[in-house]
Amino acid sequence: KWSVQISSDGKYGLYAPTRGGLEIFEFRNGKVVRTLIGKVAEGVYDVLTFFTPTNNHVIYYNKGKRTIRVFRASDGQQIADMKCQAKVRQAMATPDGKALVVAYEDGAVQMFLIVDQLDQESITHLQLWRQQQLQTDVEDFVPQEIVEKELIEE
């Protein structure tokens, strides 16, 4: 048993046999262009694999290990490895490829930002997101009347 997923441009596919391994191959000629996970015995588990909509990253979930790994598609470098709190029911990337939304069997839903240290745009996105979260936390903590009063006095 194995899984195949296709990139949004239709040029590449992901091959992930349940016995282990993950490869990117070209549809045109069937040749493997990059091995993301070697053919190592990880047990016989179902896996979930897909390209982000931008084709910049590959997401890999191993149901037995309950781990999500994120790989940079251009060079195969693993940029994240997360242990999941419960079995993943569904996972998908946002249309801009900047976040991963994960739904678990226990009903929980989490969102993870995909931040690649070699991609300045994703680093900037994280910094802006943090600033926005901090601003939201301050607004939730400080009563609106005080904020408005301080703005008027300035």
PDB file of C-alpha atoms in Angstrom:
ATOM      1  CA  LYS A   1       0.000   0.000   0.000  1.00  0.00           C
ATOM      2  CA  TRP A   2       1.283   3.470  -0.839  1.00  0.00           C
ATOM      3  CA  SER A   3       0.220   7.079  -1.296  1.00  0.00           C
ATOM      4  CA  VAL A   4       0.788   9.397  -4.250  1.00  0.00           C
ATOM      5  CA  GLN A   5       0.092  13.129  -4.245  1.00  0.00           C
ATOM      6  CA  ILE A   6       0.579  15.603  -7.107  1.00  0.00           C
ATOM      7  CA  SER A   7       2.036  19.122  -6.963  1.00  0.00           C
ATOM      8  CA  SER A   8      -0.344  21.950  -7.894  1.00  0.00           C
ATOM      9  CA  ASP A   9       1.564  22.535 -11.157  1.00  0.00           C
ATOM     10  CA  GLY A  10       1.243  18.843 -12.065  1.00  0.00           C
ATOM     11  CA  LYS A  11       5.006  18.385 -12.575  1.00  0.00           C
ATOM     12  CA  TYR A  12       5.864  16.377  -9.469  1.00  0.00           C
ATOM     13  CA  GLY A  13       4.449  13.614  -7.336  1.00  0.00           C
ATOM     14  CA  LEU A  14       5.098  12.277  -3.854  1.00  0.00           C
ATOM     15  CA  TYR A  15       5.621   8.574  -3.330  1.00  0.00           C
ATOM     16  CA  ALA A  16       5.180   7.391   0.265  1.00  0.00           C
ATOM     17  CA  PRO A  17       4.930   3.623   0.810  1.00  0.00           C
ATOM     18  CA  THR A  18       3.414   2.599   4.156  1.00  0.00           C
ATOM     19  CA  ARG A  19       6.592   0.672   5.031  1.00  0.00           C
ATOM     20  CA  GLY A  20       8.587   3.909   5.100  1.00  0.00           C
ATOM     21  CA  GLY A  21      10.197   6.466   2.845  1.00  0.00           C
ATOM     22  CA  LEU A  22       9.158   9.592   0.991  1.00  0.00           C
ATOM     23  CA  GLU A  23      10.298  10.668  -2.470  1.00  0.00           C
ATOM     24  CA  ILE A  24       9.546  13.437  -4.928  1.00  0.00           C
ATOM     25  CA  PHE A  25       9.419  12.201  -8.510  1.00  0.00           C
ATOM     26  CA  GLU A  26       8.867  13.799 -11.914  1.00  0.00           C
ATOM     27  CA  PHE A  27       5.646  12.762 -13.631  1.00  0.00           C
ATOM     28  CA  ARG A  28       7.141  13.289 -17.080  1.00  0.00           C
ATOM     29  CA  ASN A  29       9.714  10.538 -16.763  1.00  0.00           C
ATOM     30  CA  GLY A  30       9.007   8.864 -13.396  1.00  0.00           C
ATOM     31  CA  LYS A  31      12.495   9.589 -12.080  1.00  0.00           C
ATOM     32  CA  VAL A  32      13.059  10.351  -8.413  1.00  0.00           C
ATOM     33  CA  VAL A  33      14.355  13.912  -8.110  1.00  0.00           C
ATOM     34  CA  ARG A  34      14.663  14.018  -4.317  1.00  0.00           C
ATOM     35  CA  THR A  35      14.512  11.553  -1.439  1.00  0.00           C
ATOM     36  CA  LEU A  36      13.050  13.221   1.642  1.00  0.00           C
ATOM     37  CA  ILE A  37      12.958  10.121   3.860  1.00  0.00           C
ATOM     38  CA  GLY A  38      15.013   7.077   2.995  1.00  0.00           C
ATOM     39  CA  LYS A  39      13.444   3.637   2.799  1.00  0.00           C
ATOM     40  CA  VAL A  40      13.787   2.898   6.504  1.00  0.00           C
ATOM     41  CA  ALA A  41      11.565   0.518   8.416  1.00  0.00           C
ATOM     42  CA  GLU A  42       9.183   2.647  10.462  1.00  0.00           C
ATOM     43  CA  GLY A  43       6.521  -0.048  10.770  1.00  0.00           C
ATOM     44  CA  VAL A  44       3.550  -0.440   8.463  1.00  0.00           C
ATOM     45  CA  TYR A  45       1.494   2.696   9.058  1.00  0.00           C
ATOM     46  CA  ASP A  46      -0.773   4.836   6.968  1.00  0.00           C
ATOM     47  CA  VAL A  47       0.743   8.163   6.025  1.00  0.00           C
ATOM     48  CA  LEU A  48      -0.630  11.475   4.846  1.00  0.00           C
ATOM     49  CA  THR A  49       1.525  13.439   2.403  1.00  0.00           C
ATOM     50  CA  PHE A  50       0.942  16.529   0.309  1.00  0.00           C
ATOM     51  CA  PHE A  51       2.558  19.570  -1.221  1.00  0.00           C
ATOM     52  CA  THR A  52       1.561  22.973   0.101  1.00  0.00           C
ATOM     53  CA  PRO A  53      -0.422  24.947  -2.533  1.00  0.00           C
ATOM     54  CA  THR A  54       2.700  26.974  -3.354  1.00  0.00           C
ATOM     55  CA  ASN A  55       4.720  23.726  -3.863  1.00  0.00           C
ATOM     56  CA  ASN A  56       7.422  25.164  -1.578  1.00  0.00           C
ATOM     57  CA  HIS A  57       6.992  22.541   1.143  1.00  0.00           C
ATOM     58  CA  VAL A  58       5.994  18.919   1.603  1.00  0.00           C
ATOM     59  CA  ILE A  59       3.955  17.808   4.609  1.00  0.00           C
ATOM     60  CA  TYR A  60       4.322  14.232   5.883  1.00  0.00           C
ATOM     61  CA  TYR A  61       2.253  12.676   8.683  1.00  0.00           C
ATOM     62  CA  ASN A  62       3.008   9.178  10.004  1.00  0.00           C
ATOM     63  CA  LYS A  63      -0.078   7.815  11.798  1.00  0.00           C
ATOM     64  CA  GLY A  64       1.924   5.292  13.821  1.00  0.00           C
ATOM     65  CA  LYS A  65       4.464   7.751  15.177  1.00  0.00           C
ATOM     66  CA  ARG A  66       1.943  10.618  15.278  1.00  0.00           C
ATOM     67  CA  THR A  67       4.509  13.024  13.885  1.00  0.00           C
ATOM     68  CA  ILE A  68       4.215  15.734  11.268  1.00  0.00           C
ATOM     69  CA  ARG A  69       7.345  16.591   9.339  1.00  0.00           C
ATOM     70  CA  VAL A  70       7.733  19.565   7.022  1.00  0.00           C
ATOM     71  CA  PHE A  71      10.306  19.487   4.217  1.00  0.00           C
ATOM     72  CA  ARG A  72      11.547  22.215   1.891  1.00  0.00           C
ATOM     73  CA  ALA A  73      10.698  20.873  -1.572  1.00  0.00           C
ATOM     74  CA  SER A  74      13.564  22.626  -3.361  1.00  0.00           C
ATOM     75  CA  ASP A  75      16.363  20.806  -1.518  1.00  0.00           C
ATOM     76  CA  GLY A  76      14.606  18.179   0.631  1.00  0.00           C
ATOM     77  CA  GLN A  77      15.766  19.696   3.914  1.00  0.00           C
ATOM     78  CA  GLN A  78      13.510  18.921   6.881  1.00  0.00           C
ATOM     79  CA  ILE A  79      12.495  22.204   8.547  1.00  0.00           C
ATOM     80  CA  ALA A  80      10.079  20.911  11.210  1.00  0.00           C
ATOM     81  CA  ASP A  81       9.251  17.741  13.132  1.00  0.00           C
ATOM     82  CA  MET A  82       6.269  17.901  15.479  1.00  0.00           C
ATOM     83  CA  LYS A  83       4.806  15.283  17.789  1.00  0.00           C
ATOM     84  CA  CYS A  84       1.003  15.437  17.632  1.00  0.00           C
ATOM     85  CA  GLN A  85      -1.191  15.438  20.733  1.00  0.00           C
ATOM     86  CA  ALA A  86      -3.616  12.920  19.221  1.00  0.00           C
ATOM     87  CA  LYS A  87      -4.169  11.093  15.940  1.00  0.00           C
ATOM     88  CA  VAL A  88      -4.570  13.454  13.017  1.00  0.00           C
ATOM     89  CA  ARG A  89      -7.919  13.239  11.255  1.00  0.00           C
ATOM     90  CA  GLN A  90      -7.179  15.834   8.558  1.00  0.00           C
ATOM     91  CA  ALA A  91      -4.454  18.326   7.696  1.00  0.00           C
ATOM     92  CA  MET A  92      -4.232  20.995   5.050  1.00  0.00           C
ATOM     93  CA  ALA A  93      -2.107  23.997   4.226  1.00  0.00           C
ATOM     94  CA  THR A  94      -3.564  27.454   3.790  1.00  0.00           C
ATOM     95  CA  PRO A  95      -3.777  28.686   0.178  1.00  0.00           C
ATOM     96  CA  ASP A  96      -0.697  30.911   0.660  1.00  0.00           C
ATOM     97  CA  GLY A  97       1.307  27.957   2.046  1.00  0.00           C
ATOM     98  CA  LYS A  98       2.236  29.896   5.187  1.00  0.00           C
ATOM     99  CA  ALA A  99       0.327  27.786   7.709  1.00  0.00           C
ATOM    100  CA  LEU A 100      -0.769  24.229   8.359  1.00  0.00           C
ATOM    101  CA  VAL A 101      -4.180  23.512   9.892  1.00  0.00           C
ATOM    102  CA  VAL A 102      -4.482  20.172  11.693  1.00  0.00           C
ATOM    103  CA  ALA A 103      -7.676  18.528  12.981  1.00  0.00           C
ATOM    104  CA  TYR A 104      -7.341  15.737  15.535  1.00  0.00           C
ATOM    105  CA  GLU A 105      -9.566  12.766  16.380  1.00  0.00           C
ATOM    106  CA  ASP A 106     -10.257  14.268  19.822  1.00  0.00           C
ATOM    107  CA  GLY A 107     -11.927  17.276  18.158  1.00  0.00           C
ATOM    108  CA  ALA A 108      -9.084  19.747  18.651  1.00  0.00           C
ATOM    109  CA  VAL A 109      -7.843  21.945  15.810  1.00  0.00           C
ATOM    110  CA  GLN A 110      -4.429  23.617  15.689  1.00  0.00           C
ATOM    111  CA  MET A 111      -2.734  25.966  13.282  1.00  0.00           C
ATOM    112  CA  PHE A 112       1.039  25.970  12.796  1.00  0.00           C
ATOM    113  CA  LEU A 113       2.941  28.650  10.918  1.00  0.00           C
ATOM    114  CA  ILE A 114       5.381  27.247   8.377  1.00  0.00           C
ATOM    115  CA  VAL A 115       8.569  29.219   8.918  1.00  0.00           C
ATOM    116  CA  ASP A 116      11.591  28.404   6.786  1.00  0.00           C
ATOM    117  CA  GLN A 117      14.845  29.977   7.975  1.00  0.00           C
ATOM    118  CA  LEU A 118      16.006  30.327   4.347  1.00  0.00           C
ATOM    119  CA  ASP A 119      12.843  32.198   3.327  1.00  0.00           C
ATOM    120  CA  GLN A 120      12.887  35.813   4.503  1.00  0.00           C
ATOM    121  CA  GLU A 121       9.209  36.244   3.578  1.00  0.00           C
ATOM    122  CA  SER A 122       8.161  33.491   6.015  1.00  0.00           C
ATOM    123  CA  ILE A 123      10.362  34.995   8.761  1.00  0.00           C
ATOM    124  CA  THR A 124       8.797  38.417   8.210  1.00  0.00           C
ATOM    125  CA  HIS A 125       5.336  36.809   8.272  1.00  0.00           C
ATOM    126  CA  LEU A 126       6.161  35.259  11.683  1.00  0.00           C
ATOM    127  CA  GLN A 127       7.441  38.575  13.050  1.00  0.00           C
ATOM    128  CA  LEU A 128       4.315  40.424  11.923  1.00  0.00           C
ATOM    129  CA  TRP A 129       2.111  37.659  13.321  1.00  0.00           C
ATOM    130  CA  ARG A 130       3.877  37.925  16.707  1.00  0.00           C
ATOM    131  CA  GLN A 131       3.421  41.709  16.739  1.00  0.00           C
ATOM    132  CA  GLN A 132      -0.263  41.289  15.936  1.00  0.00           C
ATOM    133  CA  GLN A 133      -0.672  38.704  18.721  1.00  0.00           C
ATOM    134  CA  LEU A 134       1.102  40.973  21.212  1.00  0.00           C
ATOM    135  CA  GLN A 135      -1.098  43.904  20.214  1.00  0.00           C
ATOM    136  CA  THR A 136      -4.213  41.734  20.627  1.00  0.00           C
ATOM    137  CA  ASP A 137      -3.011  40.586  24.060  1.00  0.00           C
ATOM    138  CA  VAL A 138      -2.441  44.211  25.161  1.00  0.00           C
ATOM    139  CA  GLU A 139      -5.856  45.257  23.882  1.00  0.00           C
ATOM    140  CA  ASP A 140      -7.484  42.374  25.744  1.00  0.00           C
ATOM    141  CA  PHE A 141      -5.613  43.270  28.948  1.00  0.00           C
ATOM    142  CA  VAL A 142      -6.025  47.076  28.953  1.00  0.00           C
ATOM    143  CA  PRO A 143      -9.603  48.417  29.100  1.00  0.00           C
ATOM    144  CA  GLN A 144     -10.564  50.260  25.897  1.00  0.00           C
ATOM    145  CA  GLU A 145     -11.403  53.485  27.824  1.00  0.00           C
ATOM    146  CA  ILE A 146      -7.779  53.768  29.005  1.00  0.00           C
ATOM    147  CA  VAL A 147      -6.423  53.252  25.488  1.00  0.00           C
ATOM    148  CA  GLU A 148      -8.820  55.876  24.082  1.00  0.00           C
ATOM    149  CA  LYS A 149      -7.999  58.323  26.920  1.00  0.00           C
ATOM    150  CA  GLU A 150      -4.255  57.966  26.299  1.00  0.00           C
ATOM    151  CA  LEU A 151      -4.731  58.548  22.564  1.00  0.00           C
ATOM    152  CA  ILE A 152      -6.796  61.705  23.201  1.00  0.00           C
ATOM    153  CA  GLU A 153      -4.242  63.124  25.691  1.00  0.00           C
ATOM    154  CA  GLU A 154      -1.371  62.654  23.247  1.00  0.00           C
TER     155      GLU A 154
END
